[in-house]
Coordinates of C-alpha atoms and ligand atoms in Angstrom, one line a residue:
X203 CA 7.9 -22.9 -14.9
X204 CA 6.1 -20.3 -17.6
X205 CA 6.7 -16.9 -15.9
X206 CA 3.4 -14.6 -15.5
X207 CA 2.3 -13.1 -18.4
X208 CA -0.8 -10.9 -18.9
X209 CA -2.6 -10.2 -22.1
X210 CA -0.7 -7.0 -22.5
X211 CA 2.2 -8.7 -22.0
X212 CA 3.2 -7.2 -18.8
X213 CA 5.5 -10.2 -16.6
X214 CA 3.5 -10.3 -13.0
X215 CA 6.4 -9.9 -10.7
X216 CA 5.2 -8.3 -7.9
X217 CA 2.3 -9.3 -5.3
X218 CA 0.9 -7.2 -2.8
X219 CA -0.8 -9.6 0.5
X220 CA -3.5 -7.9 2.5
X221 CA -2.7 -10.3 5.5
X222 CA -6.3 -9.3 7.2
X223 CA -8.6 -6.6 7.3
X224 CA -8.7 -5.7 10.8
X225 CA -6.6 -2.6 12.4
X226 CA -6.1 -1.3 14.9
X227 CA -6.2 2.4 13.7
X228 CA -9.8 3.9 11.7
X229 CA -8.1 6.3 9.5
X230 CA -11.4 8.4 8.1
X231 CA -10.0 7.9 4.4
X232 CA -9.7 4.1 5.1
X233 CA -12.2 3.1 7.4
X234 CA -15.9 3.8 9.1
X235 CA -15.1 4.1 12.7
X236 CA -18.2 1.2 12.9
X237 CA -16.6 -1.6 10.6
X238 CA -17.3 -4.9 10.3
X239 CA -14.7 -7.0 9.7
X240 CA -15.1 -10.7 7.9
X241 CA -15.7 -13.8 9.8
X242 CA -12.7 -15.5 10.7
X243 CA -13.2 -18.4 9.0
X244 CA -13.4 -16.8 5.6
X245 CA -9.7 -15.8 6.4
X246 CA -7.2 -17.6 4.6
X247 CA -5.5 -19.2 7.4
X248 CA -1.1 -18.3 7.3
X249 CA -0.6 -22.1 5.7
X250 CA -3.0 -21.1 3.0
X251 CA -1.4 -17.9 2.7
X252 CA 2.3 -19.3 2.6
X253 CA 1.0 -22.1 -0.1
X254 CA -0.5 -19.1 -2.4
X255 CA 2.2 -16.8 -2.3
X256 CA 4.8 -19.4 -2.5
X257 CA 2.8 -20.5 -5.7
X258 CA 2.9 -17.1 -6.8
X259 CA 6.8 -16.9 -6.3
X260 CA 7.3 -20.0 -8.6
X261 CA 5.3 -19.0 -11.5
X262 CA 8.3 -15.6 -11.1
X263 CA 6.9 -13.1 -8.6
X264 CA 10.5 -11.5 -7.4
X265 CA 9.2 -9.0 -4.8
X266 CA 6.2 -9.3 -1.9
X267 CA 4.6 -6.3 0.2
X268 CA 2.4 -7.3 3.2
X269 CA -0.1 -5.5 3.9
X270 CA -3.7 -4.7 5.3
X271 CA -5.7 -3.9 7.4
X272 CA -2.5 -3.2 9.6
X273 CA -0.3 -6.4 8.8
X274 CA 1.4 -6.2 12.0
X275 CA -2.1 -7.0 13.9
X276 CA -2.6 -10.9 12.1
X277 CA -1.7 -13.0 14.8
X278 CA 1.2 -15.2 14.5
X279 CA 2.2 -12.8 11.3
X280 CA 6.0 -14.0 12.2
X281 CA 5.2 -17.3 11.4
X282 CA 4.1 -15.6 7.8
X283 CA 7.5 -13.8 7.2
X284 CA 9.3 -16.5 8.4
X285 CA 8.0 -18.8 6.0
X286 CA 8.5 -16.2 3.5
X287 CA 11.9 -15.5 4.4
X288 CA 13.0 -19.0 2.9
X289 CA 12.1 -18.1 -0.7
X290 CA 14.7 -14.9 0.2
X291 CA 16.9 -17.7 1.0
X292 CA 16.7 -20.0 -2.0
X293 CA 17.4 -16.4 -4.0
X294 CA 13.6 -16.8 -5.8
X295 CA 12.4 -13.9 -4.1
X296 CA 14.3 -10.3 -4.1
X297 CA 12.2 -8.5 -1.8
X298 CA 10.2 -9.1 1.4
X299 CA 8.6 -6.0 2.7
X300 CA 5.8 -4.7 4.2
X301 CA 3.4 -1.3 4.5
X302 CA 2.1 -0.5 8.1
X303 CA 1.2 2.4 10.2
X304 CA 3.8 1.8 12.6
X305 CA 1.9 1.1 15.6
X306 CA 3.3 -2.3 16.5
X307 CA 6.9 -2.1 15.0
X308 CA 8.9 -1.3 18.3
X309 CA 8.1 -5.2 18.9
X310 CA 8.3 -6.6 15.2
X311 CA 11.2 -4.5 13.7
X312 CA 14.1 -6.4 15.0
X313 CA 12.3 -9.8 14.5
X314 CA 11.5 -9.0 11.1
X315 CA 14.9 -7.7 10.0
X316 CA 16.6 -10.6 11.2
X317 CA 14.4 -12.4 8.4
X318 CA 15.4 -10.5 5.7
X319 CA 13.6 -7.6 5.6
X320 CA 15.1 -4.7 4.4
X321 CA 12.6 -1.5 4.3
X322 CA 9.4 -0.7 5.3
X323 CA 6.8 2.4 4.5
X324 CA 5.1 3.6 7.5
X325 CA 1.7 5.4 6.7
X326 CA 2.0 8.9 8.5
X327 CA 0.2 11.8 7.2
X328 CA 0.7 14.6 10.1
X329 CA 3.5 15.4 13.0
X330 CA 0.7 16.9 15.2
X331 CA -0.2 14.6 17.4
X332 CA -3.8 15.8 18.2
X333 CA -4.1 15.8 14.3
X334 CA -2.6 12.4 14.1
X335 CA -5.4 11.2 16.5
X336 CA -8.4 12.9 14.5
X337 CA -7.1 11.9 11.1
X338 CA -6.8 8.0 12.7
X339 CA -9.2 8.4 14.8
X340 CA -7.5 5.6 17.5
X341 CA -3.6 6.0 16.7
X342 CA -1.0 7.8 18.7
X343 CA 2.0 9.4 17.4
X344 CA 4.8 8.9 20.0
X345 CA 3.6 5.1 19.7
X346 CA 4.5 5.5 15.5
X347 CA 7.3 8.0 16.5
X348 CA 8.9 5.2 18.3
X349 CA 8.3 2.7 15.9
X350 CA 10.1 4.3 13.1
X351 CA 13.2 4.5 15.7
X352 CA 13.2 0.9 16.0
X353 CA 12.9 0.0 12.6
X354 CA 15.9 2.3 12.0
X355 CA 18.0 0.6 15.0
X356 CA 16.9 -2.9 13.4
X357 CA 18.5 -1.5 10.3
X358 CA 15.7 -1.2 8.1
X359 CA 15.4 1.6 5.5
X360 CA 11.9 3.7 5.9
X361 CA 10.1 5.4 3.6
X362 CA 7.3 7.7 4.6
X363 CA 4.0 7.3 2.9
X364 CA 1.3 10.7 3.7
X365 CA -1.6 10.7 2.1
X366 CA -2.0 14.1 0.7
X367 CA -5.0 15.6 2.0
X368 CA -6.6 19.1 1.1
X369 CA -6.9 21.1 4.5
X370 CA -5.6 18.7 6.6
X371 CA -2.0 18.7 6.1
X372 CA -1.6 20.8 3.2
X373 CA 0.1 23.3 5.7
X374 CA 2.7 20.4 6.7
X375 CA 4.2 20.0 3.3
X376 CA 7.6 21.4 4.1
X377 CA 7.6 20.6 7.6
X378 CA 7.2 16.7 6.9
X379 CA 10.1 17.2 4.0
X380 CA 12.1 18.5 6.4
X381 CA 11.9 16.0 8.6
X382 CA 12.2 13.1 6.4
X383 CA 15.2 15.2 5.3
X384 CA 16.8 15.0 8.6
X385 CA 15.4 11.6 9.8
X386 CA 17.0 10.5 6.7
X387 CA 14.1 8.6 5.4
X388 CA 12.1 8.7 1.9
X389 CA 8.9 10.6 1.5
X390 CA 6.2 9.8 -1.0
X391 CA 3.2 11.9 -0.7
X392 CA -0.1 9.8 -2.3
X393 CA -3.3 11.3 -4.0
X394 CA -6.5 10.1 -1.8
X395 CA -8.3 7.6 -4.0
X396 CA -12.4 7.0 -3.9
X397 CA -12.1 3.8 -2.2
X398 CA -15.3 2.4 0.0
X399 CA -18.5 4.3 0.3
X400 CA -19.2 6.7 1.6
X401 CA -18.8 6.7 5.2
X402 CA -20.1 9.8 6.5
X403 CA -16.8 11.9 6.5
X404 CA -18.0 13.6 3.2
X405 CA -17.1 12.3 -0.2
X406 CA -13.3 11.6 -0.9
X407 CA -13.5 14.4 -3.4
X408 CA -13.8 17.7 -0.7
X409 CA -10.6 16.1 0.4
X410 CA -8.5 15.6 -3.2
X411 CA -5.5 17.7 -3.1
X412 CA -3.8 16.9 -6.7
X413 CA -0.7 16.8 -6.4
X414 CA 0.2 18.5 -8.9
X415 CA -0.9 21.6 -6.9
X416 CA 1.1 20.2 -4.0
X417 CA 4.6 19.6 -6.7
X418 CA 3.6 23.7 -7.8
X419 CA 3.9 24.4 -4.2
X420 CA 7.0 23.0 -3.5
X421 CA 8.6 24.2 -6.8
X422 CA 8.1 27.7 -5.2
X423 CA 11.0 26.8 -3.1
X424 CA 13.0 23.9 -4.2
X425 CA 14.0 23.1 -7.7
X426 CA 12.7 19.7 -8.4
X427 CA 14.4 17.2 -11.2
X428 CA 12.3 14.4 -12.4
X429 CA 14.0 11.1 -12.0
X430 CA 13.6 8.1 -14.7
X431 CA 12.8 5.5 -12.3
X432 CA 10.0 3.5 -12.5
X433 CA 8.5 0.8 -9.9
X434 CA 6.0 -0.4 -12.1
X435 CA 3.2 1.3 -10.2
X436 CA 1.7 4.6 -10.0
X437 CA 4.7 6.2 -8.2
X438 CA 6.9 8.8 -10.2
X439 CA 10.3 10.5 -8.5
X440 CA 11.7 14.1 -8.2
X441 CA 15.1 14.8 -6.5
X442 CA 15.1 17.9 -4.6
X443 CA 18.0 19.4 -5.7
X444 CA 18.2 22.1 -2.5
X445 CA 18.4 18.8 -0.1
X446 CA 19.1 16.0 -2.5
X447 CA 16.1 13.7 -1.2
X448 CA 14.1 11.4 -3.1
X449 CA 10.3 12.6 -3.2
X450 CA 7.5 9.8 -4.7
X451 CA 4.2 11.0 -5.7
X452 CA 1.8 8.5 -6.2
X453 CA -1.1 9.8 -8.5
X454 CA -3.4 6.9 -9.4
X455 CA -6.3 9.5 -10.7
X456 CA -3.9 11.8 -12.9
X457 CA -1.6 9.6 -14.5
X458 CA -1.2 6.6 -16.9
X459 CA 0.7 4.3 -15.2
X460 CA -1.4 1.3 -16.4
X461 CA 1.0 0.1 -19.5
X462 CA 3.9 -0.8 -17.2
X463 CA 1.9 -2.2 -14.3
X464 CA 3.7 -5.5 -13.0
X465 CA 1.0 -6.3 -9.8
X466 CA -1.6 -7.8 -8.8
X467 CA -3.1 -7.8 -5.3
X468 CA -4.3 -10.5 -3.1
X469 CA -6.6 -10.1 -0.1
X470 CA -7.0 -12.2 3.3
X471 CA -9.9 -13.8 1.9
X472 CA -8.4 -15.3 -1.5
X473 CA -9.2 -13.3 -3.7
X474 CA -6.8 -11.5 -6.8
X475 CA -7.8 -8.2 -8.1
X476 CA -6.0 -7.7 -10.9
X477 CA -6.3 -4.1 -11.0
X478 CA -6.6 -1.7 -8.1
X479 CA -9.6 0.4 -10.2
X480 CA -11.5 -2.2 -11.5
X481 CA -14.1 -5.0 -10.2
X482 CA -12.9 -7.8 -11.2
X483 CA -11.1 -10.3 -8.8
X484 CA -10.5 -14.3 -9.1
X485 CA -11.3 -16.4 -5.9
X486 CA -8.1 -18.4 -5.3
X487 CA -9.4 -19.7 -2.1
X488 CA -12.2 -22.5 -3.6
X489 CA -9.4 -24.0 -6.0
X490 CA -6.3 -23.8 -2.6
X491 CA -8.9 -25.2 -0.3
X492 CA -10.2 -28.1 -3.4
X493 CA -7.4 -29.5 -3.7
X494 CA -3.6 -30.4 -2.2
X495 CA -2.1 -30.7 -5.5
X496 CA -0.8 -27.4 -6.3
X497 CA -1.1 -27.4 -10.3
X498 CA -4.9 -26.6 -9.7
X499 CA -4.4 -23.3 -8.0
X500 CA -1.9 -22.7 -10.6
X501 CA -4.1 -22.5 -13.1
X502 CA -6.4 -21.0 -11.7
X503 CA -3.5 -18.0 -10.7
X504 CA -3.0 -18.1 -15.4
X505 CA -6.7 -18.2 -15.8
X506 CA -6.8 -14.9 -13.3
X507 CA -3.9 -13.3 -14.9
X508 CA -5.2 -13.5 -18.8
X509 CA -8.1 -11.3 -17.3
X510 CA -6.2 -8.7 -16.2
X511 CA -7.4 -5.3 -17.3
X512 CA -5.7 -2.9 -19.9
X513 CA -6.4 -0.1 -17.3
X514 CA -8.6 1.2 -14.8
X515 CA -10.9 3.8 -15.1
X516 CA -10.2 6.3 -12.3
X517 CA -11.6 9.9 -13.2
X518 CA -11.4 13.0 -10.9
X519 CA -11.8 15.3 -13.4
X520 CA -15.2 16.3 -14.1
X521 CA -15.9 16.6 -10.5
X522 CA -17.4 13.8 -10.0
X523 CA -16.2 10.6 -8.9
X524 CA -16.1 8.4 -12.1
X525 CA -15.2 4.3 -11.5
X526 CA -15.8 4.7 -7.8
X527 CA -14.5 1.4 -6.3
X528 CA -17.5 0.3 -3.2
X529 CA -14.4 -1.9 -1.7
X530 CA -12.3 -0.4 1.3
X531 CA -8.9 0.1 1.0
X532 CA -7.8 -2.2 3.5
X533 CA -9.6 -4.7 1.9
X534 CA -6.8 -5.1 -0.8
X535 CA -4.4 -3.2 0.9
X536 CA -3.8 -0.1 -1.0
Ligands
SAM685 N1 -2.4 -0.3 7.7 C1 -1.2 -0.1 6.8 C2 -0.9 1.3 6.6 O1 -1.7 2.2 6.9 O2 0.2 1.6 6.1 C3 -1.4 -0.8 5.5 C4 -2.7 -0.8 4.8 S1 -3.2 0.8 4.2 C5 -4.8 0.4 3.5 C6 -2.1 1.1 2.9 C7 -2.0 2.5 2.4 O3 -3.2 2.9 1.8 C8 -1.7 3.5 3.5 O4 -0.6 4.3 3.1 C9 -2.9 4.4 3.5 O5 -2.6 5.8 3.8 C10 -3.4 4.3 2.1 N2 -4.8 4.6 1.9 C11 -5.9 4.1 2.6 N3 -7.1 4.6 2.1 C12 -6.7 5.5 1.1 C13 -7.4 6.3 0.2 N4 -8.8 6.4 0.3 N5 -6.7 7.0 -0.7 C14 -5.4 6.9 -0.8 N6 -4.6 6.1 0.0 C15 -5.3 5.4 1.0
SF4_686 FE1 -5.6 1.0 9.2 FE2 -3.8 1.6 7.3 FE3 -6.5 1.9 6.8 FE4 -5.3 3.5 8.5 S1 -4.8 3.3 6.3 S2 -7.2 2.5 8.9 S3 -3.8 2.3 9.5 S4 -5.4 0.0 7.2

């Protein structure tokens, strides 16, 4: 089968699955506390889901993140990974992994390790617990606490992902890289992005830390090397020399990132959006639900892909939000 190739000629190797759009957390950069969540039936149901991604997996996607809403809340989501977990098996796929907020991995991290998962990046932006609560509005931290241990009994690797937010946790900066340091874990710090409208918390803007600001913090103590690796996404690495950790920054607003991109991103509903900053998306559910033969969502998949976008059009810096997307973020899952 022809491998994925977009206009640019980036291959399309990884896919990133929003699973659902419910959660059980309202995180106040994420979500209205009031949301209303789609109609079940417009859901793709988990077949539907495993006959798209597994089409996506033959035309050369290597590596799959599930994702949300919270991921770990879709009923019967082992079912999912399971089926998953085959094209792991047959060696198509390098990577099965997932992004959640922890709340429900004391139950899933064993099941999910035993099918092939390897890591997973738990969402956690403070170690205060009351400010865990206001921050998600409905999450508890012991409850995420004691997730993360039992995704490190099941063996899985974690990486931390903290959303970098200006009064909020700018005073936990060291603390949090001092845990990750001794918890062993990664730690990517992520730039908030002006996803959804706005939802009464203020715009996204009073809360954009840049992070460079948060790096020129941090170089006031630690000498920080930048590392060459790349994912294909917005995420750039420094060592920290003092403690030899790994530290991601993920800067969608600040940085070109756009010419090596490798994903696209697929929500519970269908549809492909083909970059995270623009409009456009390609409904994959009307030609999957048309037809059993698979060659007809296929080309729809080529027709979606030879419309994906040079770049997107993010733009904090004339304070004012410029390319402000009106989706949520767990509505193509970040
Ligand atoms: N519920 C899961 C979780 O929280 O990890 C997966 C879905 S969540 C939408 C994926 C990631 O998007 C999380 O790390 C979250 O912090 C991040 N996120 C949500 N809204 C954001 C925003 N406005 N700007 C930057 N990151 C955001
Ligand atoms: Fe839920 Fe994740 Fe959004 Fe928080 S960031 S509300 S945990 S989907």
């Amino acid at each position: 089968m022809v491998p994925l190739i977009d206009p640019f000629a980036r291959a399309i190797s990884y896919l990133r699955v929003s699973v659902t759009d419910r959660c059980d957390f309202r995180c106040t950069y994420c979500m209205s506390e009031h949301m209303t969540f789609l109609p079940k039936a417009d859901l793709l149901s988990l077949e539907e889901l495993d006959r798209l991604c597994t089409a996506f997996v033959r035309m050369g996607v290597q590596k799959l993140r599930i994702t949300g809403g919270e991921p770990l809340v879709r009923k019967g989501i082992l079912t999912f990974f399971e089926a998953m977990s085959r094209h792991l098996q047959s060696g198509a796929l390098k990577e099965l992994t997932l992004t959640t907020n922890g709340s429900q991995l004391a139950k899933f991290a064993e099941p999910l390790a035993a099918l092939g998962v390897k890591r997973v990046n738990v969402s956690l932006d403070t170690l205060d617990p009351a400010k865990f609560t206001q921050i998600t509005r409905w999450g508890r931290l012991p409850q995420v606490l004691d997730g993360i241990q039992a995704a490190k009994a099941a063996g899985l690797r974690v990486k931390i992902n903290a959303v970098a937010l200006k009064g909020f946790n700018e005073d936990e900066l060291f603390s949090l890289l001092d845990w990750c340091a001794r918890e062993d874990q990664d730690l990517t710090f992520i730039e908030v992005m002006p996803m959804g409208e706005d939802m009464g918390e203020g715009l996204r803007l009073d809360q954009y830390w840049p992070l460079k600001d948060l790096r020129a913090r941090l170089s006031e103590r630690f000498t920080l090397t930048d590392l060459a690796e790349r994912s294909g996404g917005p995420a750039r690495y420094v060592r920290v020399e003092e403690t030899s950790q790994k530290l991601g920054f993920i800067t969608p607003l600040t940085h070109n990132f756009c010419e090596s991109c490798n994903r696209v991103r697929l929500t519970c509903t269908g549809e492909l959006y083909m970059c995270l900053g623009q409009e456009d998306m390609a409904d994959l559910r009307a030609p999957l639900r048309a037809s059993p033969d698979d060659a007809v969502v296929e080309a729809a998949i080529r027709a979606a892909i030879a419309r994906k976008p040079k770049g997107h059009d993010f733009d904090y810096t004339r304070q004012r939000v410029k390319g402000q997307m009106t989706r949520h973020m767990s509505h193509t899952g970040g």
